Coordinates of N, CA, C and O in Angstrom, one line a residue:
M196 N 0.8 -1.2 0.0 CA 0.0 0.0 0.0 C 0.9 1.2 0.0 O 1.7 1.4 0.8
T197 N 0.7 2.1 -1.0 CA 1.4 3.3 -1.0 C 0.7 4.5 -0.5 O -0.6 4.5 -0.5
H198 N 1.4 5.4 0.1 CA 0.7 6.6 0.7 C 1.1 7.8 -0.1 O 2.2 7.9 -0.6
S199 N 0.3 8.8 -0.2 CA 0.6 10.0 -0.8 C 1.6 10.8 0.1 O 1.7 10.5 1.3
A200 N 2.2 11.8 -0.5 CA 3.1 12.6 0.3 C 2.3 13.3 1.5 O 1.1 13.7 1.3
P201 N 2.8 13.3 2.6 CA 2.1 13.9 3.8 C 1.9 15.4 3.5 O 2.7 16.1 2.9
R202 N 0.7 15.9 4.0 CA 0.5 17.3 4.0 C 0.8 17.9 5.4 O 0.2 17.4 6.4
I203 N 1.7 18.8 5.4 CA 2.3 19.3 6.6 C 2.0 20.8 6.7 O 2.2 21.5 5.7
A204 N 1.5 21.3 7.8 CA 1.3 22.7 8.1 C 2.5 23.2 8.9 O 3.1 22.4 9.7
V205 N 2.9 24.4 8.8 CA 3.9 25.0 9.6 C 3.4 26.3 10.2 O 2.8 27.2 9.5
V206 N 3.5 26.3 11.6 CA 3.1 27.5 12.3 C 4.3 28.2 12.9 O 5.1 27.5 13.6
V207 N 4.4 29.5 12.7 CA 5.6 30.2 13.1 C 5.3 31.4 13.9 O 4.4 32.2 13.6
S208 N 5.9 31.5 15.1 CA 5.7 32.6 16.0 C 6.3 33.9 15.4 O 7.4 33.9 14.8
G209 N 5.6 35.0 15.7 CA 6.1 36.3 15.2 C 7.2 37.0 16.0 O 7.8 37.9 15.6
F210 N 7.4 36.5 17.2 CA 8.5 37.0 18.1 C 9.8 36.6 17.6 O 10.0 35.5 17.1
N211 N 10.8 37.4 17.7 CA 12.2 37.2 17.3 C 12.2 36.7 15.8 O 12.7 35.6 15.5
P212 N 11.7 37.6 14.9 CA 11.6 37.2 13.5 C 12.9 36.8 12.8 O 12.9 36.0 11.9
E213 N 14.0 37.4 13.2 CA 15.3 37.0 12.6 C 15.6 35.5 12.8 O 16.0 34.8 12.0
V214 N 15.3 35.1 14.0 CA 15.5 33.7 14.4 C 14.5 32.8 13.8 O 14.8 31.8 13.2
T215 N 13.2 33.2 14.0 CA 12.1 32.3 13.5 C 12.2 32.2 12.0 O 11.8 31.2 11.4
G216 N 12.6 33.3 11.3 CA 12.8 33.2 9.8 C 13.8 32.1 9.4 O 13.6 31.4 8.5
G217 N 14.9 32.1 10.2 CA 15.9 31.0 9.9 C 15.3 29.6 10.2 O 15.6 28.7 9.4
L218 N 14.6 29.5 11.3 CA 14.0 28.2 11.6 C 13.0 27.8 10.5 O 13.0 26.6 10.0
L219 N 12.2 28.8 10.0 CA 11.3 28.5 8.9 C 12.0 28.1 7.6 O 11.6 27.1 7.0
R220 N 13.1 28.7 7.3 CA 13.8 28.3 6.1 C 14.3 26.9 6.2 O 14.2 26.1 5.3
G221 N 14.8 26.6 7.4 CA 15.3 25.2 7.6 C 14.2 24.2 7.5 O 14.3 23.1 6.9
A222 N 13.1 24.5 8.1 CA 11.9 23.5 8.1 C 11.4 23.3 6.7 O 11.2 22.2 6.2
L223 N 11.2 24.4 5.9 CA 10.7 24.3 4.6 C 11.7 23.6 3.7 O 11.2 22.8 2.8
A224 N 13.0 23.8 3.9 CA 14.0 23.0 3.1 C 13.9 21.5 3.4 O 13.9 20.7 2.5
E225 N 13.8 21.2 4.6 CA 13.7 19.8 5.1 C 12.4 19.1 4.5 O 12.4 18.0 4.0
L226 N 11.3 19.8 4.6 CA 10.0 19.3 4.1 C 10.1 19.1 2.6 O 9.6 18.1 2.1
Q227 N 10.7 20.1 1.9 CA 10.8 20.0 0.4 C 11.7 18.7 0.1 O 11.3 17.9 -0.8
E228 N 12.8 18.6 0.7 CA 13.7 17.5 0.5 C 13.1 16.2 0.9 O 13.4 15.1 0.3
G229 N 12.2 16.2 1.9 CA 11.5 15.0 2.3 C 10.3 14.6 1.5 O 9.5 13.7 1.9
G230 N 10.0 15.3 0.4 CA 8.9 15.0 -0.4 C 7.5 15.6 0.1 O 6.5 15.1 -0.4
A231 N 7.6 16.6 0.9 CA 6.4 17.1 1.5 C 6.4 18.7 1.4 O 6.4 19.4 2.5
P232 N 6.5 19.2 0.2 CA 6.6 20.7 0.1 C 5.4 21.4 0.7 O 4.3 20.8 0.7
V233 N 5.6 22.5 1.3 CA 4.5 23.2 2.0 C 4.0 24.3 1.1 O 4.7 25.2 0.6
A234 N 2.7 24.3 0.9 CA 2.0 25.3 0.1 C 1.9 26.6 0.9 O 1.9 26.6 2.2
E235 N 1.9 27.7 0.3 CA 1.8 29.0 1.0 C 0.7 29.1 2.0 O 0.8 29.6 3.1
G236 N -0.5 28.5 1.6 CA -1.7 28.5 2.5 C -1.5 27.6 3.7 O -2.3 27.7 4.6
D237 N -0.5 26.8 3.7 CA -0.2 25.9 4.9 C 0.8 26.5 5.8 O 1.2 25.8 6.8
L238 N 1.2 27.8 5.6 CA 2.1 28.5 6.5 C 1.2 29.5 7.3 O 0.5 30.3 6.8
I239 N 1.3 29.3 8.6 CA 0.4 30.1 9.5 C 1.3 30.9 10.5 O 2.2 30.4 11.1
D240 N 0.9 32.2 10.6 CA 1.6 33.1 11.5 C 0.9 33.0 12.8 O -0.3 33.1 12.9
A241 N 1.7 32.9 13.9 CA 1.2 32.9 15.3 C 1.7 34.2 15.9 O 2.8 34.6 15.7
P242 N 0.9 34.8 16.8 CA 1.4 35.9 17.5 C 2.7 35.6 18.3 O 3.6 36.4 18.3
G243 N 2.7 34.5 19.0 CA 3.9 34.1 19.8 C 3.9 32.6 20.1 O 3.0 31.9 19.6
A244 N 4.8 32.2 20.9 CA 5.0 30.8 21.2 C 3.8 30.2 22.0 O 3.4 29.1 21.8
F245 N 3.2 31.1 22.8 CA 2.1 30.6 23.7 C 0.9 30.2 22.9 O 0.1 29.3 23.3
E246 N 0.7 30.8 21.7 CA -0.4 30.5 20.8 C -0.2 29.3 19.9 O -1.2 28.8 19.3
L247 N 1.0 28.8 19.8 CA 1.3 27.7 18.9 C 0.4 26.4 19.2 O -0.1 25.9 18.2
P248 N 0.2 26.0 20.4 CA -0.6 24.8 20.6 C -2.0 24.9 20.1 O -2.5 24.0 19.5
L249 N -2.7 26.0 20.4 CA -4.1 26.2 19.9 C -4.2 26.2 18.4 O -5.0 25.5 17.8
L250 N -3.3 26.9 17.8 CA -3.3 27.0 16.3 C -3.0 25.6 15.7 O -3.6 25.2 14.7
A251 N -2.0 24.9 16.2 CA -1.6 23.6 15.7 C -2.8 22.6 15.9 O -3.1 21.9 14.9
Q252 N -3.4 22.6 17.0 CA -4.6 21.7 17.2 C -5.7 22.1 16.3 O -6.4 21.2 15.7
A253 N -6.0 23.3 16.1 CA -7.1 23.7 15.2 C -6.8 23.3 13.8 O -7.7 22.8 13.0
L254 N -5.5 23.4 13.3 CA -5.1 23.0 12.0 C -5.4 21.5 11.8 O -5.9 21.0 10.8
V255 N -4.9 20.7 12.8 CA -5.1 19.2 12.7 C -6.6 18.9 12.6 O -7.0 18.0 11.9
R256 N -7.4 19.6 13.4 CA -8.8 19.3 13.5 C -9.6 19.6 12.2 O -10.8 19.2 12.0
T257 N -9.0 20.3 11.3 CA -9.6 20.6 10.0 C -9.6 19.3 9.2 O -10.4 19.2 8.2
G258 N -8.8 18.3 9.5 CA -8.7 17.1 8.8 C -7.8 17.2 7.5 O -7.7 16.2 6.8
R259 N -7.2 18.3 7.3 CA -6.4 18.5 6.1 C -4.9 18.1 6.3 O -4.2 18.1 5.3
Y260 N -4.5 18.0 7.5 CA -3.0 17.8 7.7 C -2.6 16.5 8.4 O -3.3 16.0 9.2
D261 N -1.5 16.0 7.9 CA -0.9 14.8 8.5 C 0.0 15.1 9.7 O 0.4 14.2 10.5
G262 N 0.4 16.4 9.8 CA 1.3 16.8 10.8 C 1.5 18.3 10.8 O 1.1 19.0 9.8
V263 N 2.0 18.9 11.9 CA 2.2 20.3 12.0 C 3.6 20.5 12.7 O 3.9 19.9 13.7
V264 N 4.3 21.4 12.1 CA 5.6 21.8 12.6 C 5.4 23.2 13.2 O 5.0 24.1 12.6
C265 N 5.8 23.3 14.5 CA 5.6 24.6 15.2 C 7.0 25.2 15.5 O 7.9 24.5 16.0
L266 N 7.2 26.4 15.1 CA 8.4 27.1 15.3 C 8.3 28.4 16.1 O 7.3 29.1 15.9
G267 N 9.3 28.6 16.9 CA 9.3 29.8 17.7 C 10.6 30.0 18.4 O 11.5 29.2 18.3
C268 N 10.7 31.1 19.2 CA 11.9 31.4 19.9 C 11.6 32.2 21.2 O 10.9 33.2 21.1
V269 N 11.9 31.6 22.3 CA 11.7 32.3 23.6 C 13.1 32.5 24.2 O 13.8 31.5 24.5
I270 N 13.5 33.7 24.4 CA 14.9 34.1 25.0 C 14.7 34.6 26.4 O 13.9 35.5 26.6
K271 N 15.5 34.0 27.3 CA 15.4 34.4 28.7 C 15.6 35.9 28.9 O 16.6 36.5 28.4
G272 N 14.8 36.5 29.7 CA 15.0 37.9 30.1 C 15.2 38.0 31.6 O 15.7 37.0 32.2
D273 N 14.8 39.1 32.2 CA 15.0 39.3 33.6 C 13.9 38.8 34.5 O 14.0 38.9 35.7
T274 N 12.8 38.3 33.9 CA 11.7 37.9 34.7 C 11.4 36.4 34.5 O 12.0 35.7 33.6
A275 N 10.4 35.9 35.2 CA 10.0 34.5 35.0 C 9.2 34.2 33.8 O 8.8 33.0 33.5
H276 N 8.9 35.2 33.0 CA 8.1 35.0 31.8 C 8.6 33.9 30.9 O 7.8 33.1 30.4
F277 N 9.9 33.8 30.7 CA 10.5 32.8 29.9 C 10.1 31.4 30.3 O 9.8 30.6 29.5
E278 N 10.1 31.1 31.6 CA 9.8 29.8 32.1 C 8.3 29.5 31.9 O 8.0 28.4 31.4
F279 N 7.5 30.4 32.1 CA 6.0 30.2 31.9 C 5.7 29.9 30.4 O 5.0 29.0 30.1
I280 N 6.3 30.7 29.5 CA 6.0 30.6 28.1 C 6.6 29.3 27.6 O 5.9 28.6 26.8
S281 N 7.8 29.0 27.9 CA 8.5 27.8 27.5 C 7.7 26.6 27.9 O 7.5 25.7 27.1
L282 N 7.4 26.5 29.2 CA 6.7 25.3 29.7 C 5.3 25.2 29.0 O 4.9 24.1 28.6
S283 N 4.6 26.3 29.0 CA 3.2 26.3 28.4 C 3.3 25.8 26.9 O 2.4 25.0 26.5
A284 N 4.2 26.3 26.2 CA 4.3 25.9 24.8 C 4.6 24.5 24.6 O 4.0 23.7 23.8
S285 N 5.6 24.0 25.4 CA 6.0 22.6 25.2 C 4.9 21.6 25.7 O 4.5 20.6 25.0
V286 N 4.3 21.9 26.8 CA 3.2 21.0 27.3 C 2.0 21.1 26.4 O 1.4 20.1 26.1
G287 N 1.7 22.3 26.0 CA 0.5 22.5 25.1 C 0.7 21.8 23.8 O -0.3 21.1 23.3
L288 N 1.9 21.8 23.2 CA 2.1 21.1 21.9 C 2.0 19.6 22.1 O 1.5 18.9 21.3
M289 N 2.6 19.1 23.2 CA 2.5 17.7 23.5 C 1.0 17.3 23.7 O 0.6 16.3 23.1
Q290 N 0.3 18.0 24.5 CA -1.1 17.7 24.7 C -1.9 17.7 23.4 O -2.8 16.9 23.1
A291 N -1.7 18.7 22.5 CA -2.4 18.8 21.2 C -2.1 17.6 20.4 O -3.0 17.1 19.7
G292 N -0.8 17.2 20.4 CA -0.5 16.0 19.6 C -1.1 14.7 20.1 O -1.6 13.9 19.3
L293 N -1.1 14.6 21.4 CA -1.7 13.4 22.0 C -3.3 13.4 21.8 O -3.8 12.4 21.5
S294 N -3.9 14.5 22.0 CA -5.3 14.6 21.8 C -5.8 14.4 20.4 O -6.9 13.9 20.2
T295 N -5.0 14.8 19.4 CA -5.4 14.6 18.0 C -4.8 13.4 17.4 O -5.1 13.1 16.2
E296 N -3.9 12.7 18.1 CA -3.1 11.6 17.6 C -2.4 11.9 16.2 O -2.4 11.2 15.3
T297 N -1.8 13.1 16.2 CA -1.2 13.7 15.0 C 0.1 14.3 15.4 O 0.2 15.0 16.5
P298 N 1.2 14.1 14.6 CA 2.5 14.7 15.0 C 2.4 16.2 15.0 O 2.1 16.8 13.9
I299 N 2.7 16.8 16.1 CA 2.9 18.2 16.2 C 4.2 18.4 16.9 O 4.4 18.1 18.0
T300 N 5.2 18.9 16.1 CA 6.5 18.9 16.6 C 7.0 20.3 17.1 O 6.5 21.3 16.7
F301 N 7.9 20.2 18.1 CA 8.3 21.3 18.9 C 9.6 21.9 18.3 O 10.7 21.4 18.6
G302 N 9.5 22.9 17.5 CA 10.7 23.6 17.0 C 10.8 25.0 17.6 O 11.0 26.0 16.9
V303 N 10.6 25.0 18.9 CA 10.6 26.3 19.7 C 12.0 26.3 20.4 O 12.2 25.5 21.3
L304 N 12.8 27.3 20.1 CA 14.0 27.5 20.8 C 13.8 28.1 22.1 O 12.9 29.0 22.2
T305 N 14.4 27.6 23.2 CA 14.3 28.2 24.5 C 15.8 28.5 24.9 O 16.4 27.6 25.5
T306 N 16.2 29.7 24.7 CA 17.7 29.9 24.9 C 17.9 31.0 25.9 O 16.9 31.7 26.3
Y307 N 19.1 31.0 26.4 CA 19.4 32.0 27.4 C 19.9 33.4 26.9 O 19.9 34.4 27.6
D308 N 20.2 33.4 25.6 CA 20.6 34.7 25.0 C 20.4 34.6 23.4 O 20.2 33.6 22.9
D309 N 20.6 35.8 22.8 CA 20.4 35.9 21.4 C 21.3 35.1 20.6 O 21.0 34.5 19.6
D310 N 22.6 35.0 21.0 CA 23.6 34.3 20.3 C 23.2 32.8 20.2 O 23.4 32.2 19.1
Q311 N 22.8 32.2 21.3 CA 22.4 30.8 21.2 C 21.2 30.6 20.2 O 21.2 29.6 19.5
A312 N 20.3 31.5 20.2 CA 19.2 31.4 19.2 C 19.7 31.5 17.8 O 19.2 30.7 16.9
L313 N 20.6 32.4 17.5 CA 21.0 32.6 16.2 C 21.8 31.4 15.7 O 21.7 31.0 14.5
V314 N 22.6 30.8 16.5 CA 23.4 29.6 16.2 C 22.4 28.5 15.8 O 22.7 27.7 14.8
R315 N 21.3 28.3 16.5 CA 20.4 27.2 16.2 C 19.4 27.5 15.1 O 18.7 26.6 14.7
S316 N 19.5 28.7 14.5 CA 18.6 29.0 13.4 C 19.3 29.3 12.1 O 18.7 29.7 11.1
R317 N 20.6 29.1 12.1 CA 21.4 29.3 10.9 C 21.1 28.3 9.8 O 20.6 27.2 10.1
D318 N 21.5 28.6 8.6 CA 21.3 27.7 7.4 C 22.4 26.6 7.4 O 23.3 26.7 6.6
D319 N 22.3 25.7 8.3 CA 23.2 24.6 8.4 C 22.6 23.3 9.0 O 21.4 23.4 9.2
A320 N 23.3 22.3 9.1 CA 22.8 21.0 9.6 C 22.2 21.1 11.0 O 21.4 20.2 11.4
A321 N 22.6 22.1 11.8 CA 22.2 22.2 13.2 C 20.9 23.0 13.3 O 20.5 23.3 14.5
N322 N 20.3 23.4 12.2 CA 19.1 24.2 12.3 C 18.0 23.5 12.9 O 17.6 22.4 12.5
K323 N 17.4 24.0 14.0 CA 16.4 23.3 14.8 C 15.0 23.3 14.1 O 14.2 22.4 14.4
G324 N 14.8 24.2 13.1 CA 13.6 24.1 12.3 C 13.7 22.9 11.4 O 12.7 22.2 11.2
R325 N 14.8 22.7 10.8 CA 15.1 21.5 10.0 C 14.8 20.2 10.8 O 14.2 19.3 10.4
E326 N 15.3 20.2 12.1 CA 15.1 19.0 12.9 C 13.7 18.8 13.3 O 13.2 17.7 13.3
A327 N 12.9 19.9 13.5 CA 11.5 19.7 13.9 C 10.7 19.2 12.7 O 9.8 18.3 12.8
A328 N 11.1 19.6 11.5 CA 10.4 19.1 10.3 C 10.8 17.7 10.0 O 9.9 16.9 9.7
A329 N 12.0 17.3 10.2 CA 12.4 15.9 10.1 C 11.7 15.0 11.1 O 11.3 13.9 10.8
A330 N 11.5 15.5 12.3 CA 10.8 14.7 13.3 C 9.4 14.5 12.9 O 8.8 13.5 13.1
C331 N 8.8 15.6 12.4 CA 7.4 15.5 11.9 C 7.2 14.4 10.8 O 6.3 13.6 10.9
L332 N 8.1 14.5 9.8 CA 8.0 13.5 8.7 C 8.2 12.1 9.3 O 7.5 11.2 8.8
G333 N 9.2 11.9 10.2 CA 9.4 10.6 10.7 C 8.3 10.1 11.5 O 7.9 8.9 11.4
A334 N 7.6 10.9 12.3 CA 6.5 10.5 13.1 C 5.3 10.2 12.2 O 4.6 9.2 12.5
V335 N 5.1 11.0 11.1 CA 4.0 10.7 10.2 C 4.2 9.3 9.6 O 3.3 8.5 9.5
A336 N 5.4 9.0 9.2 CA 5.8 7.7 8.5 C 5.6 6.6 9.5 O 5.0 5.5 9.2
A337 N 6.0 6.8 10.8 CA 5.8 5.7 11.8 C 4.4 5.5 12.1 O 4.0 4.3 12.2
L338 N 3.6 6.5 12.2 CA 2.1 6.3 12.5 C 1.5 5.6 11.3 O 0.6 4.8 11.5
R339 N 1.9 5.9 10.1 CA 1.3 5.3 8.9 C 1.6 3.8 9.0 O 0.7 2.9 8.7
R340 N 2.8 3.4 9.4 CA 3.2 2.0 9.5 C 2.4 1.3 10.6 O 1.8 0.2 10.4
I341 N 2.2 2.0 11.7 CA 1.5 1.4 12.9 C 0.0 1.2 12.5 O -0.6 0.1 12.7
R342 N -0.6 2.2 11.8 CA -2.0 2.1 11.5 C -2.3 1.2 10.3 O -3.4 0.7 10.2
A343 N -1.3 0.9 9.5 CA -1.4 0.0 8.4 C -1.6 -1.4 8.8 O -2.3 -2.2 8.1
V344 N -1.1 -1.8 10.0 CA -1.2 -3.2 10.5 C -2.2 -3.3 11.5 O -2.4 -4.4 12.0
A345 N -2.9 -2.2 11.9 CA -3.9 -2.3 13.0 C -5.2 -2.9 12.5 O -5.5 -2.9 11.4

């Protein structure tokens, strides 16, 4: 049994656009190379990392997507805001994936400074957007194998 190419949505946070733009370029390149190019209408802008789980879950519930790649960047500041947003985004994305039984991958950088974020969003093999896209494609393929024998 052959499967069509997976349809993947990408949701990207508007905060730290220099960094999230790099993550987006990496994710799109990985998805293209993996046989799942992303249409312009499947790219969704999020206000910030906190909103990623809701938007990803809503996308999955449309029935149009096999997976969602979520990209963002939260850089530690002088207050506890960093901890709350980072934890909320990670737990929210995990819960959205579990509740929808669909891969929703965590491409949200949680760094202590700007330099760490820039290193992880460069156009190279260590790009975390690329890694999140690869994880999404891998999880889609694994779920297809599991469901094919169920």
